[in-house]
Short mmCIF file of C-alpha atoms in Angstrom, two decimals:
data_model
loop_
_atom_site.label_atom_id
_atom_site.label_comp_id
_atom_site.label_asym_id
_atom_site.label_seq_id
_atom_site.Cartn_x
_atom_site.Cartn_y
_atom_site.Cartn_z
CA MET A 13 251.58 45.73 -26.24
CA THR A 14 252.30 42.22 -27.78
CA LYS A 15 255.11 39.95 -27.95
CA PRO A 16 257.82 41.19 -30.33
CA GLU A 17 258.87 37.82 -31.52
CA SER A 18 255.86 37.44 -33.78
CA LYS A 19 255.93 40.89 -35.33
CA LYS A 20 257.13 39.54 -38.67
CA SER A 21 254.05 37.38 -39.02
CA GLY A 22 251.83 40.16 -37.97
CA VAL A 23 253.07 42.63 -40.52
CA ALA A 24 252.29 40.14 -43.36
CA ALA A 25 248.70 39.72 -41.99
CA ILE A 26 248.04 43.46 -41.69
CA ASN A 27 249.15 44.21 -45.29
CA VAL A 28 246.54 41.80 -46.93
CA THR A 29 243.95 43.73 -48.72
CA GLY A 30 240.10 43.33 -49.31
CA LYS A 31 237.60 41.58 -47.22
CA CYS A 32 240.03 39.30 -45.60
CA ALA A 33 242.14 42.28 -44.25
CA THR A 34 239.06 43.78 -42.66
CA SER A 35 238.32 40.59 -40.90
CA ALA A 36 241.93 39.94 -39.77
CA ALA A 37 241.14 41.16 -36.18
CA GLU A 38 238.17 38.77 -35.95
CA GLN A 39 240.29 35.94 -37.02
CA VAL A 40 242.79 36.77 -34.36
CA ASN A 41 240.13 36.88 -31.66
CA ASN A 42 238.13 33.90 -32.74
CA GLY A 43 240.70 31.77 -34.47
CA SER A 44 238.27 31.35 -37.43
CA VAL A 45 238.81 31.57 -41.15
CA GLU A 46 236.65 33.67 -43.51
CA PRO A 47 234.96 31.26 -46.02
CA ASP A 48 234.66 33.91 -48.82
CA CYS A 49 238.27 34.04 -49.55
CA PRO A 50 239.87 30.71 -48.51
CA ASP A 51 243.28 31.28 -49.95
CA GLN A 52 243.97 34.61 -48.44
CA SER A 53 242.29 33.84 -45.13
CA THR A 54 244.44 30.86 -44.78
CA HIS A 55 247.50 32.93 -45.51
CA ILE A 56 246.29 35.49 -42.80
CA LYS A 57 245.78 32.77 -40.29
CA ALA A 58 249.10 31.21 -40.93
CA ASN A 59 250.77 34.68 -40.50
CA VAL A 60 248.65 35.92 -37.54
CA THR A 61 249.22 32.70 -35.73
CA LYS A 62 252.54 32.60 -33.71
CA GLN A 63 255.29 30.96 -35.67
CA THR A 64 255.66 27.51 -34.42
CA SER A 65 258.68 27.52 -32.27
CA LYS A 66 260.95 24.44 -31.77
CA GLU A 67 259.74 24.11 -28.16
CA SER A 68 256.13 23.76 -29.18
CA MET A 69 257.09 21.18 -31.76
CA HIS A 70 258.73 19.04 -29.18
CA ARG A 71 255.98 19.48 -26.58
CA ARG A 72 252.87 20.30 -28.57
CA ASN A 73 250.58 18.38 -26.23
CA THR A 74 251.39 20.44 -23.16
CA GLU A 75 251.85 23.82 -24.70
CA CYS A 76 248.79 26.05 -25.70
CA GLU A 77 248.21 27.64 -29.06
CA VAL A 78 248.93 31.40 -29.22
CA TYR A 79 247.43 33.97 -31.60
CA ASP A 80 249.27 37.46 -31.93
CA ASP A 81 248.57 40.19 -34.52
CA GLY A 82 252.21 41.08 -34.24
CA THR A 83 251.87 44.78 -33.42
CA ASN A 84 255.35 46.17 -32.57
CA THR A 85 254.73 49.31 -30.53
CA PHE A 86 257.13 51.63 -28.77
CA PHE A 87 256.64 49.51 -25.60
CA TRP A 88 258.49 46.55 -27.25
CA ARG A 89 261.21 48.28 -29.30
CA ALA A 90 264.73 48.22 -28.13
CA HIS A 91 266.07 51.37 -26.61
CA THR A 92 269.73 50.72 -26.33
CA VAL A 93 270.74 54.12 -27.81
CA THR A 94 268.39 55.97 -25.49
CA VAL A 95 269.66 54.14 -22.35
CA LEU A 96 273.26 54.73 -23.36
CA PHE A 97 272.51 58.56 -23.96
CA ILE A 98 270.77 58.83 -20.58
CA LEU A 99 273.60 56.93 -18.81
CA THR A 100 276.27 59.14 -20.55
CA CYS A 101 274.57 62.30 -19.49
CA ALA A 102 274.30 61.15 -15.85
CA LEU A 103 278.05 60.40 -15.81
CA VAL A 104 278.94 63.71 -17.31
CA TYR A 105 276.87 65.51 -14.74
CA VAL A 106 278.60 63.70 -11.93
CA THR A 107 282.02 64.42 -13.44
CA LEU A 108 281.72 67.97 -14.47
CA LEU A 109 279.01 69.53 -12.39
CA GLU A 110 278.83 67.85 -9.10
CA GLU A 111 281.49 68.53 -6.46
CA THR A 112 282.90 65.19 -5.02
CA PRO A 113 282.58 65.14 -1.15
CA GLN A 114 285.63 64.43 0.98
CA ASP A 115 284.11 61.40 2.59
CA THR A 116 285.79 58.07 1.73
CA ALA A 117 283.10 55.89 3.22
CA TYR A 118 280.40 57.82 1.35
CA ASN A 119 282.37 57.82 -1.97
CA THR A 120 282.93 54.09 -1.68
CA LYS A 121 279.31 53.30 -1.21
CA ARG A 122 278.22 55.57 -4.07
CA GLY A 123 280.87 54.16 -6.35
CA ILE A 124 279.85 50.62 -5.69
CA VAL A 125 276.12 51.57 -6.18
CA ALA A 126 276.95 53.48 -9.47
CA SER A 127 278.92 50.50 -10.77
CA ILE A 128 275.92 48.12 -10.09
CA LEU A 129 273.60 50.49 -11.83
CA VAL A 130 275.73 50.67 -14.90
CA PHE A 131 275.86 46.90 -14.98
CA LEU A 132 272.11 46.71 -14.74
CA CYS A 133 271.68 49.25 -17.50
CA PHE A 134 273.85 47.18 -19.71
CA GLY A 135 272.14 43.86 -18.88
CA VAL A 136 268.58 45.22 -19.29
CA THR A 137 269.34 46.36 -22.77
CA GLN A 138 271.81 43.62 -23.97
CA ALA A 139 271.39 40.47 -21.96
CA LYS A 140 269.96 37.28 -23.40
CA ASP A 141 266.21 36.83 -23.06
CA GLY A 142 264.84 33.98 -21.09
CA PRO A 143 261.64 31.96 -21.45
CA PHE A 144 259.31 34.65 -20.02
CA THR A 145 258.40 37.78 -21.94
CA ARG A 146 255.58 39.26 -19.80
CA PRO A 147 255.12 41.96 -18.60
CA HIS A 148 258.21 42.83 -20.60
CA PRO A 149 261.47 40.97 -21.40
CA ALA A 150 263.48 43.78 -19.93
CA TYR A 151 261.89 43.00 -16.46
CA TRP A 152 263.19 39.50 -16.61
CA ARG A 153 266.72 40.72 -18.01
CA PHE A 154 266.84 43.01 -14.93
CA TRP A 155 266.29 40.08 -12.49
CA LEU A 156 268.95 38.10 -14.34
CA CYS A 157 271.41 40.96 -13.65
CA VAL A 158 270.33 41.20 -10.15
CA THR A 159 270.98 37.46 -9.71
CA VAL A 160 274.54 38.06 -10.91
CA VAL A 161 275.11 40.98 -8.59
CA TYR A 162 273.72 38.90 -5.62
CA GLU A 163 275.96 36.00 -6.36
CA LEU A 164 278.97 38.25 -6.47
CA PHE A 165 278.06 39.73 -3.15
CA LEU A 166 277.76 36.27 -1.69
CA ILE A 167 281.17 35.29 -3.01
CA PHE A 168 282.62 38.58 -1.40
CA ILE A 169 281.03 37.67 1.99
CA LEU A 170 282.28 34.09 1.65
CA PHE A 171 286.01 35.30 1.38
CA GLN A 172 285.81 37.40 4.51
CA THR A 173 286.53 36.41 8.08
CA VAL A 174 283.42 35.72 10.28
CA HIS A 175 284.06 39.07 12.17
CA ASP A 176 284.70 41.18 9.06
CA GLY A 177 281.64 39.61 7.25
CA ARG A 178 279.16 40.44 9.99
CA GLN A 179 280.61 43.93 10.54
CA PHE A 180 280.46 44.50 6.80
CA MET A 181 276.66 44.26 7.03
CA LYS A 182 276.81 47.56 9.06
CA TYR A 183 277.70 49.40 5.78
CA ILE A 184 274.36 48.30 4.47
CA ASP A 185 272.41 48.96 7.71
CA PRO A 186 274.17 50.38 10.87
CA LYS A 187 271.69 48.41 12.98
CA LEU A 188 273.14 45.08 11.81
CA GLY A 189 276.31 43.48 13.23
CA VAL A 190 274.82 42.81 16.63
CA PRO A 191 273.93 39.29 17.84
CA LEU A 192 270.15 38.73 18.15
CA PRO A 193 268.31 36.10 20.15
CA GLU A 194 266.27 33.60 18.33
CA ARG A 195 262.51 33.47 19.08
CA ASP A 196 261.27 30.06 20.51
CA TYR A 197 258.03 29.15 19.02
CA GLY A 198 257.64 26.14 21.39
CA GLY A 199 257.00 26.39 24.94
CA ASN A 200 253.43 26.06 26.09
CA CYS A 201 251.65 23.92 23.41
CA LEU A 202 248.24 23.72 24.83
CA ILE A 203 245.63 24.76 22.31
CA TYR A 204 243.17 25.47 25.17
CA ASP A 205 244.90 26.86 28.31
CA PRO A 206 242.40 26.47 31.27
CA GLY A 207 244.82 28.27 33.59
CA ASN A 208 244.42 31.52 31.54
CA THR A 209 240.86 32.61 32.32
CA THR A 210 241.15 35.84 30.33
CA ASP A 211 242.05 34.18 27.08
CA PRO A 212 242.36 30.39 27.08
CA PHE A 213 243.31 30.44 23.36
CA HIS A 214 246.19 32.74 23.86
CA ASN A 215 248.75 30.27 22.48
CA ILE A 216 247.05 30.25 19.08
CA TRP A 217 246.91 34.11 18.89
CA ASP A 218 250.57 34.34 19.95
CA LYS A 219 251.36 32.25 16.78
CA MET A 220 249.37 34.58 14.41
CA ASP A 221 252.17 36.82 13.41
CA GLY A 222 253.31 38.15 10.00
CA PHE A 223 254.60 34.68 8.98
CA VAL A 224 251.08 33.25 8.59
CA PRO A 225 250.14 35.25 5.48
CA ALA A 226 253.80 34.93 4.34
CA HIS A 227 253.54 31.05 4.42
CA PHE A 228 250.28 31.34 2.39
CA LEU A 229 251.61 33.72 -0.23
CA GLY A 230 254.91 31.79 -0.39
CA TRP A 231 253.35 28.43 -1.13
CA TYR A 232 250.91 30.00 -3.57
CA ILE A 233 253.89 31.27 -5.56
CA LYS A 234 255.73 28.10 -5.26
CA THR A 235 252.83 26.19 -6.58
CA LEU A 236 252.91 28.47 -9.70
CA MET A 237 256.67 27.76 -10.04
CA ILE A 238 256.55 23.95 -9.63
CA ARG A 239 253.06 23.32 -11.22
CA ASP A 240 252.63 20.03 -9.49
CA TRP A 241 250.53 19.23 -6.45
CA TRP A 242 252.42 16.10 -5.39
CA MET A 243 255.88 17.88 -5.60
CA CYS A 244 254.52 20.85 -3.55
CA MET A 245 253.04 18.67 -0.89
CA ILE A 246 256.20 16.60 -0.56
CA ILE A 247 258.30 19.57 -0.08
CA SER A 248 255.85 21.14 2.42
CA VAL A 249 255.90 17.92 4.56
CA MET A 250 259.55 17.37 4.26
CA PHE A 251 260.35 20.79 5.39
CA GLU A 252 258.30 20.25 8.56
CA PHE A 253 260.39 16.94 9.11
CA LEU A 254 263.58 19.10 8.77
CA GLU A 255 262.32 21.53 11.34
CA TYR A 256 261.83 18.61 13.74
CA SER A 257 265.27 17.28 12.96
CA LEU A 258 267.13 20.62 13.25
CA GLU A 259 265.44 22.26 16.21
CA HIS A 260 268.53 21.30 18.26
CA GLN A 261 270.52 23.66 16.16
CA LEU A 262 268.07 26.57 15.65
CA PRO A 263 265.55 27.40 18.43
CA ASN A 264 263.47 29.01 15.75
CA PHE A 265 262.61 25.62 14.52
CA SER A 266 261.12 24.57 17.91
CA GLU A 267 257.34 24.62 17.24
CA CYS A 268 254.24 23.03 18.68
CA TRP A 269 252.88 19.94 16.90
CA TRP A 270 249.76 21.70 15.89
CA ASP A 271 251.84 24.63 14.64
CA HIS A 272 253.78 22.09 12.37
CA TRP A 273 250.87 20.17 11.03
CA ILE A 274 247.69 22.20 11.33
CA MET A 275 248.87 25.85 10.99
CA ASP A 276 251.65 25.27 8.52
CA VAL A 277 250.96 22.05 6.44
CA LEU A 278 247.05 22.16 6.44
CA VAL A 279 246.15 25.74 6.78
CA CYS A 280 248.83 28.00 5.37
CA ASN A 281 250.71 25.69 2.98
CA GLY A 282 247.73 23.62 2.08
CA LEU A 283 245.53 26.60 1.30
CA GLY A 284 248.28 28.24 -0.71
CA ILE A 285 248.87 25.19 -2.81
CA TYR A 286 245.10 24.78 -3.34
CA CYS A 287 244.76 28.32 -4.64
CA GLY A 288 247.82 27.98 -6.70
CA MET A 289 246.47 24.73 -8.38
CA LYS A 290 243.14 26.65 -9.07
CA THR A 291 245.19 29.48 -10.66
CA LEU A 292 247.11 26.90 -12.74
CA GLY A 293 243.84 25.41 -13.96
CA TRP A 294 242.61 28.86 -15.06
CA LEU A 295 245.90 29.65 -16.81
CA SER A 296 245.81 26.43 -18.72
CA MET A 297 242.30 26.98 -19.94
CA LYS A 298 242.66 30.73 -20.80
CA PRO A 299 242.78 31.66 -24.44
CA TYR A 300 246.09 33.21 -25.44
CA GLN A 301 245.02 35.68 -28.14
CA TRP A 302 246.89 38.96 -28.24
CA GLN A 303 246.03 42.21 -30.13
CA GLY A 304 247.89 45.58 -30.08
CA LEU A 305 246.39 47.98 -27.63
CA TRP A 306 245.58 50.54 -30.43
CA ASN A 307 243.75 47.82 -32.44
CA ILE A 308 241.20 47.33 -29.70
CA PRO A 309 238.25 49.56 -30.35
CA THR A 310 236.47 49.69 -26.84
CA TYR A 311 237.84 51.12 -23.58
CA LYS A 312 236.80 48.00 -21.75
CA GLY A 313 238.89 45.93 -24.19
CA LYS A 314 241.93 48.15 -23.70
CA ILE A 315 241.68 47.89 -19.91
CA LYS A 316 241.40 44.14 -20.10
CA ARG A 317 244.40 44.02 -22.43
CA ILE A 318 246.49 46.09 -20.06
CA ALA A 319 245.52 43.75 -17.22
CA PHE A 320 246.35 40.62 -19.30
CA GLN A 321 249.78 42.11 -19.95
CA PHE A 322 250.78 40.87 -16.62
CA THR A 323 249.68 37.22 -17.36
CA PRO A 324 251.93 34.72 -19.21
CA TYR A 325 252.23 35.16 -23.08
CA SER A 326 251.75 31.37 -23.40
CA TRP A 327 251.32 28.41 -21.10
CA VAL A 328 253.13 25.12 -20.75
CA LYS A 329 251.92 22.39 -18.49
CA PHE A 330 254.55 20.76 -16.48
CA GLU A 331 254.55 16.90 -16.65
CA TRP A 332 257.44 15.85 -14.45
CA LYS A 333 256.78 12.04 -14.67
CA PRO A 334 259.52 11.18 -12.13
CA ALA A 335 259.01 7.34 -12.48
CA SER A 336 259.38 7.37 -16.27
CA ASN A 337 263.12 6.96 -16.27
CA LEU A 338 266.06 7.35 -14.09
CA ARG A 339 267.21 10.79 -15.44
CA ARG A 340 263.83 12.40 -14.65
CA TRP A 341 263.73 10.63 -11.24
CA LEU A 342 267.11 12.08 -10.20
CA ALA A 343 266.22 15.47 -11.58
CA VAL A 344 263.04 15.55 -9.45
CA LEU A 345 265.02 14.51 -6.28
CA GLY A 346 267.53 17.25 -7.16
CA ILE A 347 264.88 19.82 -7.48
CA ILE A 348 263.29 18.84 -4.11
CA PHE A 349 266.69 18.85 -2.37
CA MET A 350 267.59 22.32 -3.75
CA PHE A 351 264.08 23.69 -2.76
CA LEU A 352 264.64 22.34 0.79
CA LEU A 353 268.12 23.74 0.96
CA ALA A 354 267.05 27.19 -0.23
CA GLU A 355 264.39 27.10 2.50
CA LEU A 356 266.85 26.18 5.17
CA ASN A 357 269.21 28.93 3.99
CA THR A 358 266.52 31.52 4.86
CA PHE A 359 266.82 30.65 8.50
CA TYR A 360 270.39 29.94 8.69
CA LEU A 361 271.57 33.02 6.97
CA LYS A 362 269.86 35.35 9.21
CA PHE A 363 271.13 33.36 12.13
CA VAL A 364 274.84 33.53 11.18
CA LEU A 365 274.70 37.08 9.80
CA TRP A 366 272.71 38.35 12.83
CA MET A 367 269.76 39.76 10.83
CA PRO A 368 266.32 39.98 12.56
CA PRO A 369 263.49 38.07 10.89
CA GLU A 370 261.65 41.25 10.19
CA HIS A 371 264.61 43.00 8.61
CA TYR A 372 264.09 44.32 5.08
CA LEU A 373 267.08 42.40 3.76
CA VAL A 374 265.42 39.13 4.64
CA LEU A 375 262.15 40.25 2.81
CA LEU A 376 264.17 41.50 -0.21
CA ARG A 377 265.78 38.08 -0.49
CA LEU A 378 262.38 36.43 -0.58
CA VAL A 379 261.16 38.82 -3.19
CA PHE A 380 264.27 38.03 -5.13
CA PHE A 381 263.62 34.27 -5.19
CA VAL A 382 260.03 34.86 -6.09
CA ASN A 383 261.02 36.72 -9.35
CA VAL A 384 263.92 34.44 -10.32
CA GLY A 385 262.48 31.06 -9.13
CA GLY A 386 259.81 30.81 -11.81
CA VAL A 387 262.21 31.34 -14.66
CA ALA A 388 264.68 28.84 -13.10
CA MET A 389 262.04 26.13 -12.84
CA ARG A 390 260.98 26.62 -16.40
CA GLU A 391 264.61 26.35 -17.62
CA ILE A 392 265.06 23.19 -15.48
CA TYR A 393 262.00 21.65 -16.85
CA ASP A 394 262.92 22.36 -20.51
CA PHE A 395 266.41 21.02 -19.85
CA MET A 396 265.05 17.86 -18.35
CA ASP A 397 262.04 17.34 -20.69
CA ASP A 398 264.12 17.76 -23.93
CA PRO A 399 267.87 17.50 -23.49
CA LYS A 400 268.35 17.00 -27.23
CA PHE A 401 267.09 20.49 -27.94
CA TYR A 402 268.11 22.26 -24.68
CA LYS A 403 271.70 21.05 -24.60
CA LYS A 404 272.70 23.16 -21.60
CA LEU A 405 270.97 24.33 -18.38
CA GLY A 406 269.49 27.78 -18.51
CA GLN A 407 271.35 30.88 -17.25
CA GLN A 408 268.86 31.74 -14.57
CA ALA A 409 268.80 28.10 -13.33
CA TRP A 410 272.55 27.91 -13.23
CA LEU A 411 272.79 31.11 -11.19
CA VAL A 412 270.06 30.10 -8.74
CA ALA A 413 271.74 26.75 -8.06
CA ALA A 414 275.07 28.52 -7.56
CA ILE A 415 273.46 31.04 -5.18
CA THR A 416 271.78 28.27 -3.06
CA VAL A 417 275.15 26.38 -2.78
CA THR A 418 277.08 29.67 -1.91
CA GLU A 419 274.66 30.54 0.81
CA PHE A 420 274.99 27.17 2.41
CA LEU A 421 278.84 27.45 2.29
CA ILE A 422 278.59 30.75 4.03
CA VAL A 423 276.43 29.20 6.74
CA VAL A 424 279.01 26.38 7.11
CA LYS A 425 281.91 28.85 7.32
CA TYR A 426 280.39 31.43 9.59
CA ASP A 427 279.01 28.98 12.26
CA PRO A 428 280.53 25.49 11.98
CA ASN A 429 279.84 24.83 15.63
CA THR A 430 276.15 25.11 15.10
CA MET A 431 276.22 23.01 11.93
CA MET A 432 278.36 20.30 13.70
CA LEU A 433 275.99 19.80 16.65
CA PRO A 434 275.27 16.04 16.74
CA ILE A 435 271.92 15.11 15.45
CA PRO A 436 269.86 13.00 18.00
CA PHE A 437 270.22 9.28 17.40
CA PHE A 438 266.48 8.50 16.68
CA VAL A 439 266.41 11.42 14.20
CA MET A 440 269.41 9.94 12.46
CA GLN A 441 267.83 6.58 12.29
CA CYS A 442 264.61 7.98 10.71
CA TRP A 443 266.68 9.80 8.03
CA LEU A 444 268.84 6.79 7.34
CA LEU A 445 265.72 4.69 6.96
CA GLY A 446 264.18 7.15 4.59
CA ILE A 447 267.34 7.34 2.46
CA LEU A 448 267.56 3.57 2.41
CA LEU A 449 264.05 3.25 1.15
CA ILE A 450 264.59 5.79 -1.60
CA PHE A 451 267.74 3.96 -2.76
CA THR A 452 265.97 0.57 -2.63
CA TRP A 453 262.97 1.80 -4.57
CA THR A 454 265.32 3.41 -7.18
CA LEU A 455 267.29 0.28 -7.56
CA TRP A 456 264.21 -1.86 -7.91
CA ARG A 457 262.31 0.53 -10.18
CA PHE A 458 265.02 1.30 -12.78
CA PHE A 459 267.40 -1.62 -12.59
CA ILE A 460 265.89 -4.85 -11.14
CA ARG A 461 262.34 -4.36 -12.47
CA ASP A 462 263.65 -3.42 -15.98
CA ILE A 463 265.97 -6.32 -16.16
CA THR A 464 262.94 -8.68 -15.18
CA LEU A 465 260.74 -7.11 -17.65
CA ARG A 466 263.32 -7.41 -20.48
CA TYR A 467 263.89 -11.04 -19.59
CA LYS A 468 260.24 -11.84 -19.63
CA GLU A 469 259.77 -10.10 -22.86
CA THR A 470 262.60 -12.07 -24.44
CA ARG A 471 261.14 -15.33 -23.24
CA ARG A 472 257.71 -14.35 -24.64
CA ARG A 473 259.11 -13.51 -27.94
CA LYS A 474 260.89 -16.86 -28.16
CA GLN A 475 257.77 -18.74 -27.37
CA GLU A 476 255.78 -16.97 -29.95
CA VAL A 477 258.22 -17.83 -32.77
CA PRO A 478 257.97 -21.64 -33.31
CA THR A 479 261.08 -23.60 -34.08
CA ASP A 480 261.59 -26.16 -36.86
CA ARG A 481 261.05 -29.05 -34.42
CA GLU A 482 257.76 -27.58 -33.03
CA ARG A 483 256.21 -27.12 -36.57
CA PRO A 484 253.25 -29.49 -37.43
CA LEU A 485 254.10 -32.76 -39.11
CA GLY A 486 251.85 -31.94 -42.08
CA ASN A 487 254.38 -29.28 -43.17
CA VAL A 488 257.31 -31.66 -43.13
CA GLY A 489 256.67 -32.85 -46.64
CA THR A 490 256.28 -29.35 -48.11
CA ALA A 491 259.50 -28.13 -46.45
CA THR A 492 262.12 -27.10 -49.05
CA PRO A 493 265.68 -27.68 -48.38
CA SER A 494 267.20 -24.94 -50.43
CA GLY A 495 266.30 -21.79 -52.32
CA ARG A 496 266.91 -23.66 -55.64
CA SER A 497 264.48 -26.56 -54.79
CA LYS A 498 261.87 -23.93 -53.66
CA LEU A 499 261.90 -22.33 -57.03
CA ASN A 500 262.17 -25.43 -59.25
CA GLY A 501 260.41 -27.97 -57.21
CA SER A 502 261.52 -30.81 -54.98
CA SER A 503 264.97 -32.47 -55.55
CA GLU A 504 263.48 -35.71 -56.96
CA THR A 505 261.71 -33.63 -59.62
CA VAL A 506 264.93 -31.95 -60.57
CA ARG A 507 266.76 -35.30 -60.92
CA GLN A 508 263.95 -36.64 -63.21
CA ARG A 509 264.25 -33.58 -65.46
CA LYS A 510 268.01 -34.06 -65.64
CA SER A 511 267.57 -37.74 -66.58
#
């Protein structure tokens, strides 16, 4: 159960004979070299070590070293023919042995589901691998195909009328297609209600619903995606400001002040970010040394190896450095904007499509973004960090961006009246002030400051290089007017020689 990419190096290491071959497993685990046979042990270590990829060469200081014995088991082998045979048998059974029911709606649903399953089978076996390989590359290929299916579904919904699109949701669940009232989280915002003698803290307990652990778990996973404390805190605080600004559109955003800043930012989001950063620290310090399951002698080691199969194969520390150059700064701003837009789509989509917050489709969408968000962030970081090597945006990042934009377009089309409600004047002033500050800082940091620094550097270099007029007088007599006089002496000496 190891990564298949390094199987070539592992085979060469296993075939080495003698004392060095018997100690190959110890070298994989400890990263050491056997001193009794330096030539062969150096060859073993070079082969057992994961072949240096182009990514690690470009970003060696942020990517950990990986050791892999290269065992290629049945778990890692491609099963394209097996999947094709099973799929063909299933289609033959449906065609020849099963009687087709005379129900048009049922046949339509089953045909669509069968088409999606065939596409998923093709993608899981044939799609391009992404940056993640654990627990298995087929797992991430599956979610890539699900991303394509979800984007096509959104495109279909976008091209329907508002009434047809909402009624189409009944084909998925007959309970949908009915307008639902939004819950108002505002109202009585007293932390301690003296008027309620039975339970003065009833307002706090009323807010303790299923969204509290969802907030914590969501921000824990987002921290693992972004891998930066500052970006996570900025997104968390910015979303609370968005809820303040848009509560006139969605009553769901109307919350008490302590629900915004204490329950959400400090308790749920803050605790999730803290636990996520602790997990990132453990992942960055964890040794990444992999052996085949059958090469481990003890049962404890086998169980530990199975558990570590669900951890990353290697680790890359994200160093966003937004202030280093204009390109990275704009990329970080774009990431924050897309994150906030995806968060808003969660609330607006269920509002315009009439889905209750506890519906399983809402939960499935969150699970979907949990699985595809990490891959998308890694591809965005690689594209931003090394554009010369990664010449195009990754496939998962491209699809996630397209899905976020499509969801927003559905919201705009299905309920333009809500979207066009005028924002309060003081809220508009605050947002304009924030945008102006960001624009001013960008202009100063990447244009005015750089021009000023270049001008000062030019002046400093000119002052360090003395001109002919500023040279000491003692050097005047030794100055040579031409190249010939420098080699042959002064001009008077040359004339004397000629005479």
